[in-house]
PDB file of N, CA and C in Angstrom:
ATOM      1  N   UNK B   1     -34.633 -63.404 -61.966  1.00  0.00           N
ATOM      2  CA  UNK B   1     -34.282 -64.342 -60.936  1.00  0.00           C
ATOM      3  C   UNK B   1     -35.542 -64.652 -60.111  1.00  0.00           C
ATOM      4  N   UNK B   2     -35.899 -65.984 -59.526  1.00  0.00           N
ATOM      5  CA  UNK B   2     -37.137 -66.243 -59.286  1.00  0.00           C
ATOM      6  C   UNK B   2     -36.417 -66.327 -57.859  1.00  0.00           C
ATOM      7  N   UNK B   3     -37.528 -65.841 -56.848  1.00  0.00           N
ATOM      8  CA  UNK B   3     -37.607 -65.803 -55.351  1.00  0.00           C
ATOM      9  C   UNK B   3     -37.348 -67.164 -55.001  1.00  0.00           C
ATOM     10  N   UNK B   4     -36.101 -67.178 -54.368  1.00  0.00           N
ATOM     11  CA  UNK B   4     -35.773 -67.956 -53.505  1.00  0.00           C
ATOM     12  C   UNK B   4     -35.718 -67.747 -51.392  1.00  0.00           C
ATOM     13  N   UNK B   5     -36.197 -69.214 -51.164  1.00  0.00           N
ATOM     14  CA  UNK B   5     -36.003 -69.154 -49.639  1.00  0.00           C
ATOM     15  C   UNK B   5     -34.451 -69.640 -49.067  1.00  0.00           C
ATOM     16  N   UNK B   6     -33.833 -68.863 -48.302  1.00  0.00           N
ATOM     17  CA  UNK B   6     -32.569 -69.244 -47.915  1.00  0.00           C
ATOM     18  C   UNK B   6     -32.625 -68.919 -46.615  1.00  0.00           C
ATOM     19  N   UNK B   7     -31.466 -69.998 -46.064  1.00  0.00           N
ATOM     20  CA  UNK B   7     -31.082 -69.960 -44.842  1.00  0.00           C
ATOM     21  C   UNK B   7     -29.783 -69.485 -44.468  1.00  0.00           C
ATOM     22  N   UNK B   8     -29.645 -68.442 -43.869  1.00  0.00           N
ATOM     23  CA  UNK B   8     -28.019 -67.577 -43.254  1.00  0.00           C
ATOM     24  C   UNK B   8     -28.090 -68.184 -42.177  1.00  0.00           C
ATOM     25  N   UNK B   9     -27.011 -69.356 -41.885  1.00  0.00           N
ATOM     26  CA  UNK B   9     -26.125 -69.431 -40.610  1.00  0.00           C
ATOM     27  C   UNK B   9     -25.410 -68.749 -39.654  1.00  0.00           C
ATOM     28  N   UNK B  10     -25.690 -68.891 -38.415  1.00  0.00           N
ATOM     29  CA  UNK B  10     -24.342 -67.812 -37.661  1.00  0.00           C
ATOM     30  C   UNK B  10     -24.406 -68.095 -36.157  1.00  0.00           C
ATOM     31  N   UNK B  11     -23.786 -67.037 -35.811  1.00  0.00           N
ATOM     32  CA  UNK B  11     -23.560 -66.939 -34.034  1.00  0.00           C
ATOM     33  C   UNK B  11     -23.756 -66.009 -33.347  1.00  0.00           C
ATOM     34  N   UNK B  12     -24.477 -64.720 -34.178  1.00  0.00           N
ATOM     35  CA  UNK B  12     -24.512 -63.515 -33.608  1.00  0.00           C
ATOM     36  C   UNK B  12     -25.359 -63.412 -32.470  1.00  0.00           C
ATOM     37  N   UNK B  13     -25.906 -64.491 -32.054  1.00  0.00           N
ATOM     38  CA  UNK B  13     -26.922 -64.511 -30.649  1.00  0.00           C
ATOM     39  C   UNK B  13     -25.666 -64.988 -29.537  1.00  0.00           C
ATOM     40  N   UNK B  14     -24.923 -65.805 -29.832  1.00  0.00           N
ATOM     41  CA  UNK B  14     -23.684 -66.693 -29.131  1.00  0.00           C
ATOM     42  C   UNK B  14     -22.966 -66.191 -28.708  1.00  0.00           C
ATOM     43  N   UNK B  15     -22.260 -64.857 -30.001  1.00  0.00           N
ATOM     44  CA  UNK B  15     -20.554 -63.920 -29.624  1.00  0.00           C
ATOM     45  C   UNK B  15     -21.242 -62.879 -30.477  1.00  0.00           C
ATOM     46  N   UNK B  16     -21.869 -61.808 -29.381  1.00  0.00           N
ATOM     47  CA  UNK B  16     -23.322 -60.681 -29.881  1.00  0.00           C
ATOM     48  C   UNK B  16     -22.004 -59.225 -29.760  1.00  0.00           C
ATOM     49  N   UNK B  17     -20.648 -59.068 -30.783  1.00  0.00           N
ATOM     50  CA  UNK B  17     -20.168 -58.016 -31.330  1.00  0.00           C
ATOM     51  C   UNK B  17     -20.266 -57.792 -32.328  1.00  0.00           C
ATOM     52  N   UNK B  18     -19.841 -56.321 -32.735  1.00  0.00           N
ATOM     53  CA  UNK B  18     -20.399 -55.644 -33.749  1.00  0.00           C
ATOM     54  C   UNK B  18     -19.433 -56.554 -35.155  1.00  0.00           C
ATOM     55  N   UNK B  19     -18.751 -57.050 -35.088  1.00  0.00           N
ATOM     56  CA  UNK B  19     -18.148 -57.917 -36.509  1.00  0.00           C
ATOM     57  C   UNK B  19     -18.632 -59.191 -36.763  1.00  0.00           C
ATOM     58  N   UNK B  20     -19.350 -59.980 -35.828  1.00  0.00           N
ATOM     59  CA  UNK B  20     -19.961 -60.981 -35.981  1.00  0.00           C
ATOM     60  C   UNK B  20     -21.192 -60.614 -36.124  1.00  0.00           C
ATOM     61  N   UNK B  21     -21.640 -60.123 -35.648  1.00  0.00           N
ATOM     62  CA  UNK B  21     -22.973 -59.559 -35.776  1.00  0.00           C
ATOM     63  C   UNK B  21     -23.295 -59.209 -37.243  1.00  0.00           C
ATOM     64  N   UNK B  22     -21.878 -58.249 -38.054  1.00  0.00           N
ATOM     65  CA  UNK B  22     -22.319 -57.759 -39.157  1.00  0.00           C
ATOM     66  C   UNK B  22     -22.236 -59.133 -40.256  1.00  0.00           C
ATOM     67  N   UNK B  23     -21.387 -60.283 -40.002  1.00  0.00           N
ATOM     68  CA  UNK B  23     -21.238 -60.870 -40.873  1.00  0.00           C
ATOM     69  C   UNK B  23     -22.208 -61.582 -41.107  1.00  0.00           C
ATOM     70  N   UNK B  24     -23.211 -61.710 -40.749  1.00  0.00           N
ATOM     71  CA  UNK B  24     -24.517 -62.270 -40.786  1.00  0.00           C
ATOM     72  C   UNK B  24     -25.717 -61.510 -41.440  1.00  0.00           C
ATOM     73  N   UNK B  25     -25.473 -60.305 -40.412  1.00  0.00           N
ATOM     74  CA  UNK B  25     -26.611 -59.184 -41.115  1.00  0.00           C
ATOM     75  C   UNK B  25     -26.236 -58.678 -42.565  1.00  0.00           C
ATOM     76  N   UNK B  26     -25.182 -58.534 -42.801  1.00  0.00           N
ATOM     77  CA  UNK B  26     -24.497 -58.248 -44.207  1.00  0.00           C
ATOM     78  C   UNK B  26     -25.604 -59.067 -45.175  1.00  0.00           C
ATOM     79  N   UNK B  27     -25.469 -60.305 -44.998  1.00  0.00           N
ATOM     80  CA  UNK B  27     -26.218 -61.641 -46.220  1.00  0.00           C
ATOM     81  C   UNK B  27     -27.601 -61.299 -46.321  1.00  0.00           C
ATOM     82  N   UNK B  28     -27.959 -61.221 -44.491  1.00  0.00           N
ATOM     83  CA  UNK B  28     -29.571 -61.521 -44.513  1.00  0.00           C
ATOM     84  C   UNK B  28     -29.940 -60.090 -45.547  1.00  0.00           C
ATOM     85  N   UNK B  29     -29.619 -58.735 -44.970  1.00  0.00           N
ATOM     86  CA  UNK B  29     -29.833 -57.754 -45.552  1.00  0.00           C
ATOM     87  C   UNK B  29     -29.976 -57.688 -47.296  1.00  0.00           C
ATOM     88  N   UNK B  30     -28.957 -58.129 -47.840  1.00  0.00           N
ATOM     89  CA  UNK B  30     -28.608 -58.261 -49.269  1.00  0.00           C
ATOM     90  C   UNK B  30     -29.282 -59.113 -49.598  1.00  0.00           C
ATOM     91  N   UNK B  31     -29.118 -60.531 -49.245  1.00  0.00           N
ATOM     92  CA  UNK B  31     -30.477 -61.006 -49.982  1.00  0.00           C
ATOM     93  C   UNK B  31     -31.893 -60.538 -49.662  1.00  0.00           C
ATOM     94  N   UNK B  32     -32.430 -60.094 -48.788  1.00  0.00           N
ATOM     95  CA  UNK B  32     -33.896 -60.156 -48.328  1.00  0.00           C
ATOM     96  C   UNK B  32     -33.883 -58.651 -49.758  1.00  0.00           C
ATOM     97  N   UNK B  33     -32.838 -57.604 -49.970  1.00  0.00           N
ATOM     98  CA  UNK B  33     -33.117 -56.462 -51.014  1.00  0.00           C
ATOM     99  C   UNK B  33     -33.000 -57.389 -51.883  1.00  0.00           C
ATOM    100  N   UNK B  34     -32.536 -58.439 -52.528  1.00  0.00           N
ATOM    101  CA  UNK B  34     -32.972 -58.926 -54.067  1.00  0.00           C
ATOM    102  C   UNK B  34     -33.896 -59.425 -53.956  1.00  0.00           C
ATOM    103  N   UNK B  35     -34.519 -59.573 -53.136  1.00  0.00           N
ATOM    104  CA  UNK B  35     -36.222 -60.537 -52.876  1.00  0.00           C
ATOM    105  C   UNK B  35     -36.180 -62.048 -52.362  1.00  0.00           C
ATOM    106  N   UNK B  36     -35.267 -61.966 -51.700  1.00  0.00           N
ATOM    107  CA  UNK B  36     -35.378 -63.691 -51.408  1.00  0.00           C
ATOM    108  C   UNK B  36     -36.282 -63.730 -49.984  1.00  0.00           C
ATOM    109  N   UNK B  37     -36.895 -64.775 -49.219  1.00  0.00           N
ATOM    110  CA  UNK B  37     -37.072 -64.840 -48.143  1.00  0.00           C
ATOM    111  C   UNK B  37     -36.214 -65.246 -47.660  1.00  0.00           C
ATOM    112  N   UNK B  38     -35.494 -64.754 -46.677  1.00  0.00           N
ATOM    113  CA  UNK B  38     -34.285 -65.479 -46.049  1.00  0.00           C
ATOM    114  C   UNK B  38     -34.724 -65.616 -44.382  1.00  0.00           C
ATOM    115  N   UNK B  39     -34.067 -66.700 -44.314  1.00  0.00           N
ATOM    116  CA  UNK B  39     -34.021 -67.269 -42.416  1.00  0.00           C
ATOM    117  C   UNK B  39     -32.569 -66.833 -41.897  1.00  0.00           C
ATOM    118  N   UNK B  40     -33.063 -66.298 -40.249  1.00  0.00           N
ATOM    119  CA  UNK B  40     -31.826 -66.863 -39.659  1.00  0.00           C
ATOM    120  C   UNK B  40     -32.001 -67.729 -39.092  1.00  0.00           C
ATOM    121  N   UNK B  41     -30.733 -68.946 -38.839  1.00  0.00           N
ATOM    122  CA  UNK B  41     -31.084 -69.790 -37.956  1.00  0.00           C
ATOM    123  C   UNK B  41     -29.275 -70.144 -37.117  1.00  0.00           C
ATOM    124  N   UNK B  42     -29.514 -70.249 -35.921  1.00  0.00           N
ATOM    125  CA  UNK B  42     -28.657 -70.071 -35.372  1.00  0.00           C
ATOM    126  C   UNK B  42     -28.745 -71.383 -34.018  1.00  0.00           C
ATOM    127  N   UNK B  43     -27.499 -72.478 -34.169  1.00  0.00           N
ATOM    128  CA  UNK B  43     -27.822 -73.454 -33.533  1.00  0.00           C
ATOM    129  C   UNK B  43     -26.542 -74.325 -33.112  1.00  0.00           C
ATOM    130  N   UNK B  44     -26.183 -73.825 -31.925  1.00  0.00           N
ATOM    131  CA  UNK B  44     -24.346 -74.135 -31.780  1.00  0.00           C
ATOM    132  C   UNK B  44     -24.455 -74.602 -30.425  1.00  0.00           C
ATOM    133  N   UNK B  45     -23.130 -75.584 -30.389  1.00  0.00           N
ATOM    134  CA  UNK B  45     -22.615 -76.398 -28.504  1.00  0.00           C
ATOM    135  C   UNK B  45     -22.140 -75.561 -28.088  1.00  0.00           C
ATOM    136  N   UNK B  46     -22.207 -74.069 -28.020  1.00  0.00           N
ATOM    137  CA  UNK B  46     -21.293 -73.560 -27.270  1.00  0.00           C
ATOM    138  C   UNK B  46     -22.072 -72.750 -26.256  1.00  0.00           C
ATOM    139  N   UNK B  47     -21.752 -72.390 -25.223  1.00  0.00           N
ATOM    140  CA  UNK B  47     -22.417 -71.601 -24.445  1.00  0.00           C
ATOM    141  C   UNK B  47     -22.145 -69.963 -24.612  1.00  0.00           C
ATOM    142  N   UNK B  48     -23.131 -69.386 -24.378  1.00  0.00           N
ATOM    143  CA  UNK B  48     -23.537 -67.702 -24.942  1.00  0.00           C
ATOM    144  C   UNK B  48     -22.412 -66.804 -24.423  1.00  0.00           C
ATOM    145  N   UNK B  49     -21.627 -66.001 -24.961  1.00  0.00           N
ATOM    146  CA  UNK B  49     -21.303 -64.918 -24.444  1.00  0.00           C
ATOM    147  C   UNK B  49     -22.034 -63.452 -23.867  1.00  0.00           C
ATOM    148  N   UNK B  50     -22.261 -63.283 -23.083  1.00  0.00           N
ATOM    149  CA  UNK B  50     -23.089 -62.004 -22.061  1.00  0.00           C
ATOM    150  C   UNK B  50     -22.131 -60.936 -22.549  1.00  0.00           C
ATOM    151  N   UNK B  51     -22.023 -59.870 -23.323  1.00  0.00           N
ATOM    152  CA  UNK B  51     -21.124 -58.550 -23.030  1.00  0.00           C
ATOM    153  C   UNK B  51     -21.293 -57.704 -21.763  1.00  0.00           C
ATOM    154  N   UNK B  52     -22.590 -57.530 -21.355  1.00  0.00           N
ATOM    155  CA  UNK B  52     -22.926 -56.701 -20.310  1.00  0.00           C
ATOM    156  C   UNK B  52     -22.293 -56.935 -19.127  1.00  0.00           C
ATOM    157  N   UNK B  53     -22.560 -58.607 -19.047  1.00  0.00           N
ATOM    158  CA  UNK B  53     -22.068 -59.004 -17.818  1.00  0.00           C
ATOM    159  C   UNK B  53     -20.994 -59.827 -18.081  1.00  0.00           C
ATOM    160  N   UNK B  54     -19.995 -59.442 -18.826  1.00  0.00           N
ATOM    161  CA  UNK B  54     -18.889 -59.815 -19.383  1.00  0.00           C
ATOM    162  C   UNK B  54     -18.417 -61.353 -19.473  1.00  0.00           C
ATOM    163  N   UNK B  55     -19.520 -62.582 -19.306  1.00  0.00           N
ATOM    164  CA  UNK B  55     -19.172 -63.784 -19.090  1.00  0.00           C
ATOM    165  C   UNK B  55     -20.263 -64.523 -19.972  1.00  0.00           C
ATOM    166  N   UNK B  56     -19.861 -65.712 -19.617  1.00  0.00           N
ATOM    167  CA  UNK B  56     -20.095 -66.846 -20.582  1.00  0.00           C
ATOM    168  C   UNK B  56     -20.384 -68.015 -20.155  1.00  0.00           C
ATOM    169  N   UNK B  57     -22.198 -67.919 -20.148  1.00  0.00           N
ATOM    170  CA  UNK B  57     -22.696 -68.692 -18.943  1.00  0.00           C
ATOM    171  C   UNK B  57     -23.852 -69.321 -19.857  1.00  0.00           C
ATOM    172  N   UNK B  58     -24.644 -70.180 -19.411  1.00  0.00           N
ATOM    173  CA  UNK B  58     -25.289 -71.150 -19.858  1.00  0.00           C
ATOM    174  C   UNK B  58     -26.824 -70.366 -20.060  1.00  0.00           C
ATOM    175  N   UNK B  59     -27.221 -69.113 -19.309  1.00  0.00           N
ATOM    176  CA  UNK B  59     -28.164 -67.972 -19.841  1.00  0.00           C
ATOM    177  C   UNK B  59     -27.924 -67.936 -21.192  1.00  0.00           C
ATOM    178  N   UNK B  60     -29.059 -67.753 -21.537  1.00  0.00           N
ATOM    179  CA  UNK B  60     -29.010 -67.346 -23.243  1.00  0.00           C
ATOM    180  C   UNK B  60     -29.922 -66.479 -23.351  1.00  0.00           C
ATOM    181  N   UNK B  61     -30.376 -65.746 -22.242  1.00  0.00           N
ATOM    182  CA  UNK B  61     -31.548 -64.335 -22.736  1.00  0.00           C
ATOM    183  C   UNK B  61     -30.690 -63.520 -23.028  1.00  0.00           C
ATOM    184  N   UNK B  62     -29.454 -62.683 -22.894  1.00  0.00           N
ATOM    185  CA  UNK B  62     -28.886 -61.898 -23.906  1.00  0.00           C
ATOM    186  C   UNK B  62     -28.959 -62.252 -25.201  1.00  0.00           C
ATOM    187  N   UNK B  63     -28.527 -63.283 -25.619  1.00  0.00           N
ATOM    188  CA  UNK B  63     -28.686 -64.357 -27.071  1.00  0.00           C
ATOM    189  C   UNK B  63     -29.474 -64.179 -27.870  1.00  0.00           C
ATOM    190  N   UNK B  64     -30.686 -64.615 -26.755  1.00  0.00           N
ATOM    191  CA  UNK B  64     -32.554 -64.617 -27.434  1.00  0.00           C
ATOM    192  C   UNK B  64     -32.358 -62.874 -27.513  1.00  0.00           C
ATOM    193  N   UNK B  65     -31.992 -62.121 -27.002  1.00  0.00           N
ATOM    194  CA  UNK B  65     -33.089 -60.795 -26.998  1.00  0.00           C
ATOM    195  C   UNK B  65     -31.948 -59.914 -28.157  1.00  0.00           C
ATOM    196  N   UNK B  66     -31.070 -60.141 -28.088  1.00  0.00           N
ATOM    197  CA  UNK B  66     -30.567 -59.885 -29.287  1.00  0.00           C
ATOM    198  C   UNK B  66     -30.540 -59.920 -30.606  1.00  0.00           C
ATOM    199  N   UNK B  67     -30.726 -61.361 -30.810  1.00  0.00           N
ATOM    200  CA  UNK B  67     -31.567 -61.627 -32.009  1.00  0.00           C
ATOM    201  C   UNK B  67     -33.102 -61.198 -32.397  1.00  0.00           C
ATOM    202  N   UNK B  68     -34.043 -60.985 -31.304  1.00  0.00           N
ATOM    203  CA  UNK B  68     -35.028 -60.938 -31.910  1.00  0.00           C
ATOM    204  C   UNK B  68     -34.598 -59.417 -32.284  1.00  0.00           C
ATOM    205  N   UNK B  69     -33.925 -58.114 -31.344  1.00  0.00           N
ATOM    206  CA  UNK B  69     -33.795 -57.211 -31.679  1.00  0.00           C
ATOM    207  C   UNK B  69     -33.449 -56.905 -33.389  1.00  0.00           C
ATOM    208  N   UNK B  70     -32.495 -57.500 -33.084  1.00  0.00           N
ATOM    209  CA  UNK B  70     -31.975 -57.452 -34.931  1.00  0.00           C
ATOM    210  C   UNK B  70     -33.032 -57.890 -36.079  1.00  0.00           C
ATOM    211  N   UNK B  71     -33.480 -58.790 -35.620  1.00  0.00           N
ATOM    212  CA  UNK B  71     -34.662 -59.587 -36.584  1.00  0.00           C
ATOM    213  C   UNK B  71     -35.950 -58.699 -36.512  1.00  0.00           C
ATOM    214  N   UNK B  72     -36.216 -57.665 -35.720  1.00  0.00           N
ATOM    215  CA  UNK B  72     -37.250 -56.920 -35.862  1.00  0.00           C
ATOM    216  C   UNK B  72     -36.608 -55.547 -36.714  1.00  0.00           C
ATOM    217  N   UNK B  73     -35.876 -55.256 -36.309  1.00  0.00           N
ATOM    218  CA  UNK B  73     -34.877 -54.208 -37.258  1.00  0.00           C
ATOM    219  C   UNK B  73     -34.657 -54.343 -38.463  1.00  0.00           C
ATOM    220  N   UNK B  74     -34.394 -55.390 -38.929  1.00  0.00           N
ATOM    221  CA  UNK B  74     -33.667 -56.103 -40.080  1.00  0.00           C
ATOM    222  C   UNK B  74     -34.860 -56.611 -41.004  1.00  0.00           C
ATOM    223  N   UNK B  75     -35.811 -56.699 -40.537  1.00  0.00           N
ATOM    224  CA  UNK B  75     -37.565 -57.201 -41.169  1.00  0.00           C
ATOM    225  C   UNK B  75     -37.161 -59.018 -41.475  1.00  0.00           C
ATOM    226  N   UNK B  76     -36.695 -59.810 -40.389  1.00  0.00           N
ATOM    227  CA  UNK B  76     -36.827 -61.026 -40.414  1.00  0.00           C
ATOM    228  C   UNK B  76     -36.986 -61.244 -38.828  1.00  0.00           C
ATOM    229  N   UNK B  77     -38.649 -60.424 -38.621  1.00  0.00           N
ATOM    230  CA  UNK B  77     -38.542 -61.035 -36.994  1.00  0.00           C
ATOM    231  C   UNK B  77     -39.274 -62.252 -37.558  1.00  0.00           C
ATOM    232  N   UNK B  78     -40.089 -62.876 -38.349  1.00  0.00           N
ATOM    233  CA  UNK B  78     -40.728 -63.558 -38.337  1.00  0.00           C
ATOM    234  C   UNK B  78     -39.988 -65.066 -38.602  1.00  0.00           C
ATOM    235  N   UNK B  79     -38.806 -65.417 -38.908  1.00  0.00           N
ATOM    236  CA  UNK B  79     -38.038 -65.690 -39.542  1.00  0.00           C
ATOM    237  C   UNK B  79     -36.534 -66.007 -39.295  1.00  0.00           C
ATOM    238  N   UNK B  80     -37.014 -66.614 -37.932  1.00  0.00           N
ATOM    239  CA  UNK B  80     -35.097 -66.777 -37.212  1.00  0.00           C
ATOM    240  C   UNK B  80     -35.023 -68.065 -36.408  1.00  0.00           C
ATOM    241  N   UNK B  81     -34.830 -68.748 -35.870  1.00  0.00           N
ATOM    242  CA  UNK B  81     -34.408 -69.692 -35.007  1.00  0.00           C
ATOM    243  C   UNK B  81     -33.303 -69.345 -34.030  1.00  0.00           C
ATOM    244  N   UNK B  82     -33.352 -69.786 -33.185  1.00  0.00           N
ATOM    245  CA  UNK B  82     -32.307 -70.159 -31.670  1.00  0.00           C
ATOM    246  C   UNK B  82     -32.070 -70.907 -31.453  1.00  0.00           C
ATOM    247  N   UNK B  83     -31.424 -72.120 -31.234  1.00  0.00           N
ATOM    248  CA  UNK B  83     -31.013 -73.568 -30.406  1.00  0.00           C
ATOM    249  C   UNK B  83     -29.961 -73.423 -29.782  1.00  0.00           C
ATOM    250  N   UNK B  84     -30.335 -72.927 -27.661  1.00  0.00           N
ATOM    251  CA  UNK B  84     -29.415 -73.212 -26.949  1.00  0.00           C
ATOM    252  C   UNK B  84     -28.695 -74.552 -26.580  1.00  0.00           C
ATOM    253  N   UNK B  85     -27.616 -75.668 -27.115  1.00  0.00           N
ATOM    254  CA  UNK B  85     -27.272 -76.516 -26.658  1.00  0.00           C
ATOM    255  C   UNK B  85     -26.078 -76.624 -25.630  1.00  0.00           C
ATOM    256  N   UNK B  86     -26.452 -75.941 -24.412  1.00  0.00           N
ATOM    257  CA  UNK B  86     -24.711 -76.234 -23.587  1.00  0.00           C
ATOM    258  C   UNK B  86     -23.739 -77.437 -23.467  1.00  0.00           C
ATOM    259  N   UNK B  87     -22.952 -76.924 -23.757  1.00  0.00           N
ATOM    260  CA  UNK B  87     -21.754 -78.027 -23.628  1.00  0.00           C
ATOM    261  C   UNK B  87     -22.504 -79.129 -21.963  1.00  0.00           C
ATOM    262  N   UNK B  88     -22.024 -80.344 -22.280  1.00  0.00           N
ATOM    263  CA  UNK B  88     -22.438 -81.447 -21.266  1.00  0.00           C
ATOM    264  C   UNK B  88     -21.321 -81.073 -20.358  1.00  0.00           C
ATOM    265  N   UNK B  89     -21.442 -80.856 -18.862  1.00  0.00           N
ATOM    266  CA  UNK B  89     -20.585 -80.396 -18.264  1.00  0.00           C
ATOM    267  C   UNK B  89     -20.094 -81.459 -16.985  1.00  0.00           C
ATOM    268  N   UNK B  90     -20.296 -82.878 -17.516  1.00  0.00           N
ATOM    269  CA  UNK B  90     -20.293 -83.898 -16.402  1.00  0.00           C
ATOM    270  C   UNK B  90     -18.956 -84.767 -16.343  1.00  0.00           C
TER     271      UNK B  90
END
């Protein structure tokens, strides 16, 4: 099988629990062990869920720092995208 580049979609920066979280890391993980380069890229209207601070606010540094966490863990820090777009609230 010849190395392919792929892109895993998701939300685990958006709604940052442990089942969303895994359904993402599950792919990236498995493919990056058959040799693919894989991306995350992650790019949604919705505004971020905070666990810490239990709300759901237009901040997205829980979001950002989550992901890079995982993406340095996971060996795709180099290799992810973010796009905060908040809902238009006018």
């Amino acid at each position: 099988m010849s190395k392919k580049r792929i892109a895993v979609l998701g939300f685990m920066g958006n709604c940052p629990i442990a089942g969303v979280i895994w359904q993402a890391i599950h792919y990236i993980v498995g493919l990056q062990r058959l040799g693919h380069e894989v991306f995350y890229i992650e790019d949604l209207s919705r505004v971020p869920y905070d666990p810490v601070r239990q709300t759901v606010d237009e901040n997205d540094a829980y979001a950002v720092a989550t992901i890079k966490k995982l993406a340095d863990e996971f060996g795709f820090a180099d290799r992810w995208a973010f796009c905060s777009r908040p809902r238009n609230r006018e």
